Each structure stands twice: as C-alpha cells, then as structure tokens.
Tab-separated table of C-alpha atoms (C1' of nucleotides) in Angstrom:
chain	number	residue	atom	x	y	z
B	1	UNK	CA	-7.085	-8.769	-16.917
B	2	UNK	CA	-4.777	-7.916	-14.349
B	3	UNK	CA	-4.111	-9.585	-10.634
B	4	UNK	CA	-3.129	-7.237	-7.625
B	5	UNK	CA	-2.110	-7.270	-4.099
B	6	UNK	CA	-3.465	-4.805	-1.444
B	7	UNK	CA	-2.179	-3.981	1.835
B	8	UNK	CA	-4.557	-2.395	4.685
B	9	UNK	CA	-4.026	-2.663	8.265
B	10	UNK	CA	-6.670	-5.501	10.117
B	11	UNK	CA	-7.066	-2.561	12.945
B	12	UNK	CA	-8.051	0.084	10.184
B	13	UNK	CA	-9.771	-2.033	7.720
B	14	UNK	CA	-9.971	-6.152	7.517
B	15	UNK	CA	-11.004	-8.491	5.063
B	16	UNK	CA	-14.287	-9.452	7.499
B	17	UNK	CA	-14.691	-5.666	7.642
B	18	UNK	CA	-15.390	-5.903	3.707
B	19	UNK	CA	-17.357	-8.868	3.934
B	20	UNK	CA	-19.750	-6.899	6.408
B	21	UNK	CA	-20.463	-4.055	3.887
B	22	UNK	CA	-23.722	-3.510	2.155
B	23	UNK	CA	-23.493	-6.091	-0.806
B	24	UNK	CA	-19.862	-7.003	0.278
B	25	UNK	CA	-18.336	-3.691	-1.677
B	26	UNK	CA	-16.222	-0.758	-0.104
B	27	UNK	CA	-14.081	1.834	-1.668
B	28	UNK	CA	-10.432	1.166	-1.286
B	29	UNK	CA	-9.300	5.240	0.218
B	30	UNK	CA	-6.304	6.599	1.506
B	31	UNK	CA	-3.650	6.011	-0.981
B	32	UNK	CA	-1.051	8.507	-0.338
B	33	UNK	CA	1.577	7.391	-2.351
B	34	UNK	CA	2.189	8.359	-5.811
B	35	UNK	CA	3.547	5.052	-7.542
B	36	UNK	CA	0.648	2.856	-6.285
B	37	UNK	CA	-1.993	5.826	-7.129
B	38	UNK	CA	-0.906	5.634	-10.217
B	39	UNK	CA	-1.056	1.999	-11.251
B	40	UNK	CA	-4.579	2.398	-9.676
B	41	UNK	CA	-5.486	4.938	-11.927
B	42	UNK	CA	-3.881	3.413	-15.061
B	43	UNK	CA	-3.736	0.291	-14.434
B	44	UNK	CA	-6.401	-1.396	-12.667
B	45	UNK	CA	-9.754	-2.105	-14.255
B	46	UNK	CA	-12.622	-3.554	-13.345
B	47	UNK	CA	-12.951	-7.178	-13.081
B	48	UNK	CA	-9.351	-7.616	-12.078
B	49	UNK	CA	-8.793	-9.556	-9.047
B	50	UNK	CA	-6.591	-9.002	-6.037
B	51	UNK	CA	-5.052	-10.478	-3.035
B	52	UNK	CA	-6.132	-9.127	0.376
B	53	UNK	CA	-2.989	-8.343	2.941
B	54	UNK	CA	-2.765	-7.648	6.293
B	55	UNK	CA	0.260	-5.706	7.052
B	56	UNK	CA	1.141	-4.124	10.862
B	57	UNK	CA	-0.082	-7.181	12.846
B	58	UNK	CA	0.488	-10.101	14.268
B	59	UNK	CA	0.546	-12.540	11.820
B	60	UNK	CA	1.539	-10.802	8.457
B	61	UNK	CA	0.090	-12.409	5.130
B	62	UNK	CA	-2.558	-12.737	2.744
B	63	UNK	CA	-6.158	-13.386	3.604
B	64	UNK	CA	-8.468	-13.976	0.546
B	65	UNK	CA	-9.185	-11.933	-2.752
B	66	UNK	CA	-11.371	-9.344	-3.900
B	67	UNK	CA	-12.273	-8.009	-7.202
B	68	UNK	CA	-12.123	-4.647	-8.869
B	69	UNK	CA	-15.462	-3.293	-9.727
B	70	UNK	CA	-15.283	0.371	-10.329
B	71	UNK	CA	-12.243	1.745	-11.814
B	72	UNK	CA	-10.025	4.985	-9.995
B	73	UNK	CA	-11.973	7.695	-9.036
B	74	UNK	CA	-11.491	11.049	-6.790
B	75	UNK	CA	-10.653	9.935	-3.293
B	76	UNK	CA	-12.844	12.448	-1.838
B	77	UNK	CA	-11.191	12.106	1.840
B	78	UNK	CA	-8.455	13.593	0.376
B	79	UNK	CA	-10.512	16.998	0.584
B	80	UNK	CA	-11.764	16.378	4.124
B	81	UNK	CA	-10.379	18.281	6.708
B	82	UNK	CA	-11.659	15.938	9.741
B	83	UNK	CA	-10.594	12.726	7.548
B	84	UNK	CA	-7.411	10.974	9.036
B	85	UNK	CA	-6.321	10.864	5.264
B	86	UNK	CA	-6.726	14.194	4.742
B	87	UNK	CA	-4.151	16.023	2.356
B	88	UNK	CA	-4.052	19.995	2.591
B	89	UNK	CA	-2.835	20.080	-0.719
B	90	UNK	CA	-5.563	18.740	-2.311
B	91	UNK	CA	-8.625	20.525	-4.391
B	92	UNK	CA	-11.846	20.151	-5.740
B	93	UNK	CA	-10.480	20.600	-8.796
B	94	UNK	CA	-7.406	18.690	-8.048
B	95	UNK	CA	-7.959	16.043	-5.248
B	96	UNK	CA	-4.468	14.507	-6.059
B	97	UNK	CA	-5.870	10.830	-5.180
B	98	UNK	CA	-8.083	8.534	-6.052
B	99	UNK	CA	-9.377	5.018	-5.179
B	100	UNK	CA	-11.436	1.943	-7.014
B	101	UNK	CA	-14.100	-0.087	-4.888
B	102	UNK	CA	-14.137	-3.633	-4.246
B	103	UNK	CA	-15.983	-6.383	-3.617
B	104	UNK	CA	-15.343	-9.021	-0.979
B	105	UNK	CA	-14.797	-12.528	-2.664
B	106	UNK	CA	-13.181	-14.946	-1.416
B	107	UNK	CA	-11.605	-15.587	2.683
B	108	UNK	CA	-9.200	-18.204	2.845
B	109	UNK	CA	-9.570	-20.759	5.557
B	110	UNK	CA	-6.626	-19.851	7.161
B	111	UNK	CA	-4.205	-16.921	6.293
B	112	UNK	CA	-1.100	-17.601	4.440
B	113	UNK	CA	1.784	-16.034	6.267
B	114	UNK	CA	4.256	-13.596	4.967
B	115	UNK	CA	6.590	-16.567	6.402
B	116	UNK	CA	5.015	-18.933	4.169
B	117	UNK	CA	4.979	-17.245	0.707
B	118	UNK	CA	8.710	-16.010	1.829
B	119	UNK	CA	9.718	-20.102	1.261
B	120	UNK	CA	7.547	-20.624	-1.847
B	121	UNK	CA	10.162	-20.841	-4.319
B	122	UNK	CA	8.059	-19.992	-6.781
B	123	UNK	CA	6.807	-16.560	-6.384
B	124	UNK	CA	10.550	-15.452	-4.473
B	125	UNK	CA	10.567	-12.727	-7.289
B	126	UNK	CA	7.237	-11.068	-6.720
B	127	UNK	CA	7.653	-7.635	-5.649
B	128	UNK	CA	5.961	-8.009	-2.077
B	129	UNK	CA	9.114	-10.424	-0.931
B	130	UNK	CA	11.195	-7.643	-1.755
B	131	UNK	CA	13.302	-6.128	0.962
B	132	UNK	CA	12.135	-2.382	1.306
B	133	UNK	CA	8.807	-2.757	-0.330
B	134	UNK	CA	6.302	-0.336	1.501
B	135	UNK	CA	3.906	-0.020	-1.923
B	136	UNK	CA	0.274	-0.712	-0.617
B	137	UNK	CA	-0.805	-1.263	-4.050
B	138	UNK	CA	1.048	-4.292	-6.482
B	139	UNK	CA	0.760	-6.243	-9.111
B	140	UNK	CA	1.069	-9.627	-8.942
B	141	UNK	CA	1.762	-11.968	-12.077
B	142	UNK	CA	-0.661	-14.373	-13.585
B	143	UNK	CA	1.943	-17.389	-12.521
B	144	UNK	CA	1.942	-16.098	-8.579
B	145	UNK	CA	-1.576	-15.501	-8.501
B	146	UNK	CA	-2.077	-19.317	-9.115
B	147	UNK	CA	1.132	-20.063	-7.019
B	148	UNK	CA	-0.619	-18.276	-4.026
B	149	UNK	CA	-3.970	-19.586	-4.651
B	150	UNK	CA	-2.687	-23.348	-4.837
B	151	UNK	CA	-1.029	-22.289	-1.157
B	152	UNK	CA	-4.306	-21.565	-0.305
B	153	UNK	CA	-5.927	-24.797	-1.053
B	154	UNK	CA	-3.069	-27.122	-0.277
H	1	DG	C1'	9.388	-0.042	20.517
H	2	DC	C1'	13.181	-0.525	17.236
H	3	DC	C1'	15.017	0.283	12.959
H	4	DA	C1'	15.851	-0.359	7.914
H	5	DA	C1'	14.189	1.245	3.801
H	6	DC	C1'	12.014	4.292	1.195
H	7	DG	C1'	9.202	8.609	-0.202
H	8	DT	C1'	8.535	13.516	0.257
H	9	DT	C1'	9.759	18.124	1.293
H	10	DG	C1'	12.122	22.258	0.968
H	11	DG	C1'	16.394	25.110	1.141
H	12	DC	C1'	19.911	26.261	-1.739
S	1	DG	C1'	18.226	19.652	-9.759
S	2	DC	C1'	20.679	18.110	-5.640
S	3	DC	C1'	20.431	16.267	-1.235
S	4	DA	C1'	19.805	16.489	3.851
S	5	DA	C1'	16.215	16.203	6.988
S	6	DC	C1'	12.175	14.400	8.102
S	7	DG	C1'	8.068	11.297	8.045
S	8	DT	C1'	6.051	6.821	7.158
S	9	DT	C1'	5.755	1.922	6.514
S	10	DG	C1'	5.872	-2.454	8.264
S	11	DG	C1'	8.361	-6.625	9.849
S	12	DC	C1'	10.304	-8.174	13.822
DNA sequence: GCCAACGTTGGC
DNA sequence: GCCAACGTTGGC
C-alpha cells in the first residue's frame, strides 16, 4: 500500500467540496501532466491513502486525507470540447489521461501549513518541500505519512 | 501581480 | 535530438 499527496486548488475543488459528494467520492480529473499521470496509472491502487493539499491560496498546506478507491481510468474531460481541461489532442481511442476516484476521509481540525511541514525536520526530504516542485500528484513515504499525521494531532 | 522553476512544443 | 520560446504552476 502506497501513501500520496494531491494538490487541487480550494477555488476549483476543496476538501469540503469532496465531503459534499454523493457518498463522499469524486473522481480526481484534470491531470495534464505526464509524470504524475503516470504514477496514477501505475502506481496508485486502490486502498492507498493520500494527503489532501490546497495549493494557490491563502494559506498553503494540507487539509485531511482521502483514500483511493478505483484505480486510473480514461479521464473523459480530456475529450470534451466545452471542459476547461479539455486536450485537442486527445481520442476516444486515445484520451491521453486518466484519473482514480476518491473518497473523502478524514478533515483535520485545522490545516497544517506549507510553513509548518517546511520546519518539520523530519519530512525536509519529501518531494513537496522541494524547490520547483509543481507535480500535483506525489508520493509520500510511509515515515512522512505518520510524521504529517502526528502534526495533525499534536 | 510577480517571478522562479519547470514542462511542452515545434522549428531546425 | 537539440534548444529557444512559450505556457503553467504556485508560493509569496
């Protein structure tokens, strides 16, 4: 089992805009970027668990975890002409992207700030601290999944 | 709104 | 296959 983080703008998509879906599930669309499709497609399986982020706002950070529960599929807005994450270079029988669904399961009682995880020493390595990253999709290690979490409750 | 960092595109 | 130009992300 694998642990992830995922980035999506509060504006476009929240955590409490998960938690409001019919039984608390969504499909996570409109990855446009090759290296994170990818470790979608290959990578994550259901009943992995991943961090929520909110990137582009105010307050930065993560906001609670949801879980993987149906592995990479064809991200069929990909093929939709009036979708804002339309591509023009994708098919039916080659839609380029895909996405997994998840479902809502935990919201922390307070965010923890990008400040905040950037002075845990323990999860400096983790590749959302890194300078540059723009990935909407990461893993996150077993040992900073529990680092985070323990942030979360302390 | 600025800008650094990175990904993608397309001419050659 | 190189690389300049361009577009996007995302923190600040």
């Amino acid at each position: 089992m694998n642990y992830w983080l995922l980035k999506s703008e509060p504006d476009a998509f929240s955590i409490d805009d998960l938690r409001k879906m019919p039984g608390k599930k969504d499909h996570w669309d409109g990855i446009r970027n090759y290296q994170a499709r990818n470790m979608m497609r290959d990578d994550m399986k259901k009943g992995d668990m991943a961090f929520f982020y909110h990137s582009s706002c105010a307050v930065p950070g993560i906001v609670g975890t949801v879980e993987i529960v149906k592995e990479a599929y064809d991200d069929h807005t990909a093929l939709d002409p009036e979708s804002g994450y339309y591509d023009p270079k994708a098919t039916p029988e080659n839609p380029r992207w895909c996405m997994v669904d998840v479902k809502f399961k935990k919201k922390f009682k307070e965010i923890i700030p990008l400040t905040d995880l950037k002075q845990n020493k323990k999860i400096s390595t983790m590749t959302l601290l890194k300078k540059g990253n723009r990935l909407s999709i990461m893993p996150v290690t077993k040992a900073e999944w529990n680092a985070i979490l323990a942030m979360a409750e302390g």
